[in-house]
XYZ file of C-alpha atoms in Angstrom:
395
model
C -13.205 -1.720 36.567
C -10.785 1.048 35.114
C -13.207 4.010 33.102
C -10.856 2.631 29.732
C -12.248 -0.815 30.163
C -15.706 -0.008 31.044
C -15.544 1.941 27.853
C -14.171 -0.559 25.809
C -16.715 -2.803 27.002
C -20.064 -0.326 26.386
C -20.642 -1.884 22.624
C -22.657 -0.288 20.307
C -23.519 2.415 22.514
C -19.724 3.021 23.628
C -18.702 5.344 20.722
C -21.494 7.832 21.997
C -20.863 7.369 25.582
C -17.197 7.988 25.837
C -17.316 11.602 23.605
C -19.492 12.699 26.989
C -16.953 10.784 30.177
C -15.459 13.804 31.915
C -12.191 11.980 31.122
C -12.278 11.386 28.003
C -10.390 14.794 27.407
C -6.628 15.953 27.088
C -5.487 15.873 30.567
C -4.410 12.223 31.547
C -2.166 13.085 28.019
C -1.394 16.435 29.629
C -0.338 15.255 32.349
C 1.910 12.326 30.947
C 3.668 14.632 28.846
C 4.396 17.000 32.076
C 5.512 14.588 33.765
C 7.656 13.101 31.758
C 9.355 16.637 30.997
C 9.535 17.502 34.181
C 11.273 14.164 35.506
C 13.855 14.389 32.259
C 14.681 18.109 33.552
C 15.306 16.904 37.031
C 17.488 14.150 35.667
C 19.268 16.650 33.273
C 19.661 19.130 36.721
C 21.032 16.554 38.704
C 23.522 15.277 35.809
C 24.666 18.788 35.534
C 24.905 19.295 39.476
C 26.443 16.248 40.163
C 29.259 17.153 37.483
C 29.633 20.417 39.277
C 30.168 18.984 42.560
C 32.264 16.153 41.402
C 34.742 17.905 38.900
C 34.601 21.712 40.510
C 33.857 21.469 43.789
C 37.088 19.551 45.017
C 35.251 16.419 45.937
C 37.351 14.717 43.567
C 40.435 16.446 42.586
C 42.479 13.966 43.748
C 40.740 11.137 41.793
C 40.897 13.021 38.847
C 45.079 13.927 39.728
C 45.647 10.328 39.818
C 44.090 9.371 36.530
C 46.176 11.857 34.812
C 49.359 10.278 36.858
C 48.153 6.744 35.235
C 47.257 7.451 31.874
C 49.810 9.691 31.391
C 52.509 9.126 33.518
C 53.140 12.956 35.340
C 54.575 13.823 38.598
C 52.013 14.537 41.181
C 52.422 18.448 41.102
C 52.140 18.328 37.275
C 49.228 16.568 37.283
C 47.411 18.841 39.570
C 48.675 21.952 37.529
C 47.071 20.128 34.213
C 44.082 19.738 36.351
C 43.942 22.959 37.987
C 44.790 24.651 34.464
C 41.912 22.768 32.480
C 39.538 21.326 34.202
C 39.338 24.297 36.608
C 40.348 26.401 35.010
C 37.500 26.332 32.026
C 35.008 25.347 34.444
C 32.130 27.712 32.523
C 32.845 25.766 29.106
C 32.761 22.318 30.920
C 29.654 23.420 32.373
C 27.991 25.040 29.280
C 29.216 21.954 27.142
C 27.467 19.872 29.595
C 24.148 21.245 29.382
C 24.025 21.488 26.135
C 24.833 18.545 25.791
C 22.582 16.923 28.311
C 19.843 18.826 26.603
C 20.480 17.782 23.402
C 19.814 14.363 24.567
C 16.785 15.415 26.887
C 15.565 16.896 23.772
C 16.122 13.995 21.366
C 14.621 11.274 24.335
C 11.386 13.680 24.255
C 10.947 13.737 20.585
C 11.577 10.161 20.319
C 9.039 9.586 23.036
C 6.423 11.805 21.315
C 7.154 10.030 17.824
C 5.648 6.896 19.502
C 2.768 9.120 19.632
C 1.974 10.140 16.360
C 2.920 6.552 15.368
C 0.308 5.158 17.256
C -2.037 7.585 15.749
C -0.468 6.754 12.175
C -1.526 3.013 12.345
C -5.085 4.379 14.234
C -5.710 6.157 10.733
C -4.146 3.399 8.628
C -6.863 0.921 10.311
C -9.446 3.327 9.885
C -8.703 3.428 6.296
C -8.731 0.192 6.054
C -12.324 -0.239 7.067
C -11.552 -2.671 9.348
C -14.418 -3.965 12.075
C -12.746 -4.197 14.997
C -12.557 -0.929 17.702
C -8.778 0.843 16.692
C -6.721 1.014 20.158
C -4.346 3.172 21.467
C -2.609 3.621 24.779
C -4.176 4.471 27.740
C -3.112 7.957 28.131
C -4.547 8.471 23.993
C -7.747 7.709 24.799
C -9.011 11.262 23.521
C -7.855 9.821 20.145
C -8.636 6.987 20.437
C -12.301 7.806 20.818
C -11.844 10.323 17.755
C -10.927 7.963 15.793
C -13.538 4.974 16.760
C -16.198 7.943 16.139
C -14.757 8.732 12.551
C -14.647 4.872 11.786
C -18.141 4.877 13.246
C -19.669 7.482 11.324
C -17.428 6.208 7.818
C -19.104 2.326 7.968
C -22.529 4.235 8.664
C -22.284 6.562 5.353
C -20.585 3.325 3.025
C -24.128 1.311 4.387
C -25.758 3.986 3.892
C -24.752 4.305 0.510
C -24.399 0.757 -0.018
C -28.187 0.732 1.014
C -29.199 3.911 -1.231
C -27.861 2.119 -4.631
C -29.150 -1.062 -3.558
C -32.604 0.688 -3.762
C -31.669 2.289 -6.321
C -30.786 -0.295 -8.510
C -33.876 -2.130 -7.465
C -35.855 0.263 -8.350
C -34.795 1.061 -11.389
C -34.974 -2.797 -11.857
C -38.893 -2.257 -10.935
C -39.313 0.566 -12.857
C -37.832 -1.063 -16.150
C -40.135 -4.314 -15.296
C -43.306 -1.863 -15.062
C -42.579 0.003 -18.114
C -42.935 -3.423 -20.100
C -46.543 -4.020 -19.117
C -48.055 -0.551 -20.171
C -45.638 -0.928 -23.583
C -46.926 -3.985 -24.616
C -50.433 -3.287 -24.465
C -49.915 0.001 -26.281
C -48.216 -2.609 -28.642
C -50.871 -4.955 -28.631
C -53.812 -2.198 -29.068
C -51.690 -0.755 -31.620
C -51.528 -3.932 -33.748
C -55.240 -4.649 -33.428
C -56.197 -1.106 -34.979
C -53.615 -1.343 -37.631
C -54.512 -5.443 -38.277
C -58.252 -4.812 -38.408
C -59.271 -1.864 -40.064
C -62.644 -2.650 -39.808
C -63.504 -2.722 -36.701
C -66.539 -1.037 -34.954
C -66.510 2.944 -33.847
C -66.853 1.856 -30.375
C -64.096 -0.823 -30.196
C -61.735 1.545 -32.142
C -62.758 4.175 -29.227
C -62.232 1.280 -26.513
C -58.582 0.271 -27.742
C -57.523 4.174 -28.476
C -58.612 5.009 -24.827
C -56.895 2.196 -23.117
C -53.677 2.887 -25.526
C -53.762 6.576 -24.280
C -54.471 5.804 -21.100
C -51.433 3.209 -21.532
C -49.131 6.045 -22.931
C -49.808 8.536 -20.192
C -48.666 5.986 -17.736
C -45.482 5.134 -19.761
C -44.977 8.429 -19.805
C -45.525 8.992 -15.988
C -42.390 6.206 -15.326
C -40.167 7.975 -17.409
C -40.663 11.243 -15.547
C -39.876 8.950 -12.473
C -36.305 8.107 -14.219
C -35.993 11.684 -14.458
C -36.666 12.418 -11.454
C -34.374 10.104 -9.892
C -31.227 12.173 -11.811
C -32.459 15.365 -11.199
C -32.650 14.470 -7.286
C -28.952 12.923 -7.044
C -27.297 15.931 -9.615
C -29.382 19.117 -7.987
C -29.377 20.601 -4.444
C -32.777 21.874 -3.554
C -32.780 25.653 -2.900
C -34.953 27.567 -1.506
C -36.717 31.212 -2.736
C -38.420 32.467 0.480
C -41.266 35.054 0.774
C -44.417 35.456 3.218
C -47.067 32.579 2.538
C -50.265 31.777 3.313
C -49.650 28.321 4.300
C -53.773 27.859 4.757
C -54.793 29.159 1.574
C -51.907 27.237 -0.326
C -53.002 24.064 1.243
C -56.894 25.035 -0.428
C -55.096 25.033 -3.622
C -53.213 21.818 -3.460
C -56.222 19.769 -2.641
C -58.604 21.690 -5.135
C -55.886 20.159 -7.922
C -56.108 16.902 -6.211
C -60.028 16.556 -5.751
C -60.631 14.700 -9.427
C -57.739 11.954 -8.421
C -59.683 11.407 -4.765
C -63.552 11.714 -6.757
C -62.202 8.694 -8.722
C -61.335 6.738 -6.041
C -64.231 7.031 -4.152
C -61.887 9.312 -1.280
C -63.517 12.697 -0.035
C -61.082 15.340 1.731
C -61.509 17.221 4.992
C -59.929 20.228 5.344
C -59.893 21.695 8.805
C -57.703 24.874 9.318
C -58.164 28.552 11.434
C -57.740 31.255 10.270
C -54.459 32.424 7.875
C -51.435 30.948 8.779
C -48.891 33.134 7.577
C -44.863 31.828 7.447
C -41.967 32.798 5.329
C -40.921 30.056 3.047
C -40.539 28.985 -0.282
C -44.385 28.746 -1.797
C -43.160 26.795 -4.557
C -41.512 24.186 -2.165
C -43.839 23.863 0.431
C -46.672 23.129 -2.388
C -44.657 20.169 -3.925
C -44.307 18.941 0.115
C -48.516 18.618 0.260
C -48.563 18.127 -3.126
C -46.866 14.411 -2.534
C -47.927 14.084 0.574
C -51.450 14.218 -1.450
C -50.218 11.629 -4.047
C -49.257 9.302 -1.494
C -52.654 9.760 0.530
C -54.300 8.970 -2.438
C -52.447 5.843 -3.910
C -52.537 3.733 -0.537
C -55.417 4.916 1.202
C -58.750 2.769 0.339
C -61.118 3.547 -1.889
C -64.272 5.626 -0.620
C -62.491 6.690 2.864
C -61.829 9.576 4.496
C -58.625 12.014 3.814
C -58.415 14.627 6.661
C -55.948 17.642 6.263
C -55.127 19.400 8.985
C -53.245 23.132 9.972
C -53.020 24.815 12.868
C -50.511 26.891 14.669
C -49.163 25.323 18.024
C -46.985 27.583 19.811
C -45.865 30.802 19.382
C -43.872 30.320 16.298
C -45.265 26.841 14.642
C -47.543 25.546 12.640
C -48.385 22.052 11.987
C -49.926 20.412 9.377
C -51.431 16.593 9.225
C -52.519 14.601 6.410
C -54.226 11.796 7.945
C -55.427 8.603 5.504
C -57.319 5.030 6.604
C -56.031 1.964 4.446
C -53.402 -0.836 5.355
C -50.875 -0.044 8.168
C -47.426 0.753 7.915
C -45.153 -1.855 9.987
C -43.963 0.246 12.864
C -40.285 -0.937 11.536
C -40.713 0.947 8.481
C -41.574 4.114 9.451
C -38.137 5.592 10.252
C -36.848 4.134 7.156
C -39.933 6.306 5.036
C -38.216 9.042 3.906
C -35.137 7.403 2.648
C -34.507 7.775 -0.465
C -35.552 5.366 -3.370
C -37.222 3.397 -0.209
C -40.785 2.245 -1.459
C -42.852 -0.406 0.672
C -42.687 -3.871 -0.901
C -46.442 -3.855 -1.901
C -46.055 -0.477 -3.986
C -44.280 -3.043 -5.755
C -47.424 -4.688 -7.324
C -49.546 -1.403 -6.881
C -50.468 0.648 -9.715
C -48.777 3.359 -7.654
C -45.967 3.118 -9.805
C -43.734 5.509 -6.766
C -40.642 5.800 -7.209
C -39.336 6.125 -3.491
C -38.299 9.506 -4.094
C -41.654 11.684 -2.508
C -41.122 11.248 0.654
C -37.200 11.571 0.352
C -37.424 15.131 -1.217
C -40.712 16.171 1.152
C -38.591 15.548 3.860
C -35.246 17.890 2.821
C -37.606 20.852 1.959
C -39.347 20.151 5.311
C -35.794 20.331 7.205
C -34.229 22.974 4.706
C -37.362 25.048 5.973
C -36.075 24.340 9.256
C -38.808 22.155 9.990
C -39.619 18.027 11.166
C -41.493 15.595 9.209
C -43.115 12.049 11.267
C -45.194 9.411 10.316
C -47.645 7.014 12.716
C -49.705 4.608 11.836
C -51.618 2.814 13.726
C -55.770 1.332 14.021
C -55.801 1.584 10.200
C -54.966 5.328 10.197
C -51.759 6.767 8.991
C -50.964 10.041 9.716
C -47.982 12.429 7.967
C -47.511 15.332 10.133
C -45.150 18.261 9.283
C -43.837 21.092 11.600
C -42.692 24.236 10.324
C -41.219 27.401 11.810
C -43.286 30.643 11.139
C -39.957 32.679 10.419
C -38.383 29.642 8.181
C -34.783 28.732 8.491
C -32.524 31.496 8.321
């Protein structure tokens, strides 16, 4: 089977083998093109050479005599003077006339040649703007294209589903989001009424009602920060303000905020860490990181279990940090798809979470504009973030 067709035949995987087959490079089109000049020149040398011989050279004189006797009707002797005089005579122009001439049309035959070239390449692009599904082909000797182009059509469909995907959630979510608001509106609404409706009611059901309505309003509020959220993330680019932090004693501060939100739940955090773990990055940054990585331990892990935080530096020049949470698993088909944006799993849905999708989204571009990874397992009823940051940052 030729290397083309095996190729050809490689599906989804083809695109990325055939960038890294030794022949997938310029030569074969090299060498076309070479040869193809190189047998017009020899043509064009032995055009010119046979002229030479066959006009200059004697070896037919006499043939060209007696045309001049028939066409135009001369004696023998003045035929060969008219012959002798120019043809012979102005061999040098004849010559020079020839070769540039023969040239011209080497040159032109070339050109046109190479125009079926760029034509080919011309409809390549033309189907790759079309967004067509089929693989775009090209002759055999293009195959370096060829491959170009199937990579750019590759990597086009994957951003459009990509985006397709990202507005889908979006839209969903903002679908969600407007469907959540309602409940937490209409029993401020409904409290609301009953305080205005009956005046009279006791101290401690006034209390009751202006409690839940707050409580209510805080969470309204909460989903509208969401919605801001959402357009600050797709209008700003995160940047980053870097400067020599203690990643171990910023980690003691994020939980310390976050102890009153695990008390109420029943959740107790471990915090198991060496000594200072010094790394240049943005403080601000990393603290929102653990700061949703936090959130998120504490909206799906169960009530009354263990959260274990984790940092430590492994190697020379890392340090990695764990946040490790029991509660429901995470389908192993979902964990890739985590940290996409506006991604939330399906039973966040009818949680009083009220995520957005957006956490674990911007956690992971300030983990990777750090210079840093971001994973998730899960796995026995324990799922574990873990994030891996350089001590010198990203430069």
């Amino acid at each position: 089977m030729s290397i083309r067709g095996t190729l050809r035949r490689s599906g989804g995987m083809g695109t990325k083998l055939r960038t890294k087959d030794k022949k997938t490079d310029y030569t074969v089109f090299q060498v076309k093109i070479m040869r193809r000049f190189c047998a017009s020149a020899f043509f064009s040398c032995a055009v010119v050479i046979g002229l030479y011989l066959f006009l200059w050279k004697n070896r037919a004189g006499d043939w060209v005599v007696g045309l001049l006797q028939s066409w135009m009707g001369l004696e023998h002797e003045d035929a060969f003077l008219l012959y002798h005089r120019y043809f012979r005579g102005f061999r040098e122009a004849f010559f020079a006339a020839a070769i540039l001439l023969i040239f011209s049309l080497l040159l032109w035959y070339l050109f046109r040649w190479l125009t079926h070239y760029f034509q080919e390449i011309n409809q390549g692009i033309d189907r790759l703007l079309a967004e067509q599904g089929e693989d775009i082909r090209l002759s055999p000797e293009m195959l370096p294209f060829e491959v170009k182009l199937n990579t750019a059509k590759d990597i086009l469909l994957q951003r459009e589903r990509e985006a397709r995907t990202a507005e889908q959630r979006k839209n969903e979510l903002v679908v969600y989001l407007a469907h959540d608001i309602r409940t937490p509106l209409t029993s401020i609404i409904g409290y609301l009424n009953l305080l205005e409706q009956m005046p009279d009611l006791p101290d401690k059901e006034k209390a009751k009602y202006i409690r839940i309505s707050l409580e209510k309003t805080y969470r309204l509020e909460q989903m509208i920060n969401e919605f801001f959220e959402i357009t600050r993330y797709n209008t700003q680019q995160i940047k980053l303000s870097k400067k020599q932090v203690d990643l171990r004693y910023l980690l003691e501060q994020v939980i310390d905020e976050h102890v009153p939100l695990f008390t109420s739940r029943g959740n107790y955090v471990v915090f198991q860490a060496g000594k200072p773990l010094q790394m240049y990055g943005d403080a601000d940054k990393l603290a929102r990181v653990f700061n949703n990585l936090l959130k998120n331990a504490a909206a799906y892990s169960e009530a009354g279990t263990e959260v274990t935080v984790t940092a430590e530096k492994t190697g020379a020049d890392i340090i990695t940090t764990s946040v490790s949470t029991y509660g429901k698993p995470i389908p192993k088909d979902k964990l890739d798809i985590l940290f996409d944006k506006f991604y939330r799993l399906d039973e966040a849905r009818t949680s009083n979470t009220g995520r957005t999708g957006l956490g674990l989204a911007i956690v992971k571009e300030i983990v990777v504009l750090h210079g840093g990874t971001i994973t998730a397992d899960s796995s026995h009823g324990q799922t574990t973030f873990t994030v891996r940051l350089p001590v010198a940052g990203k430069s």
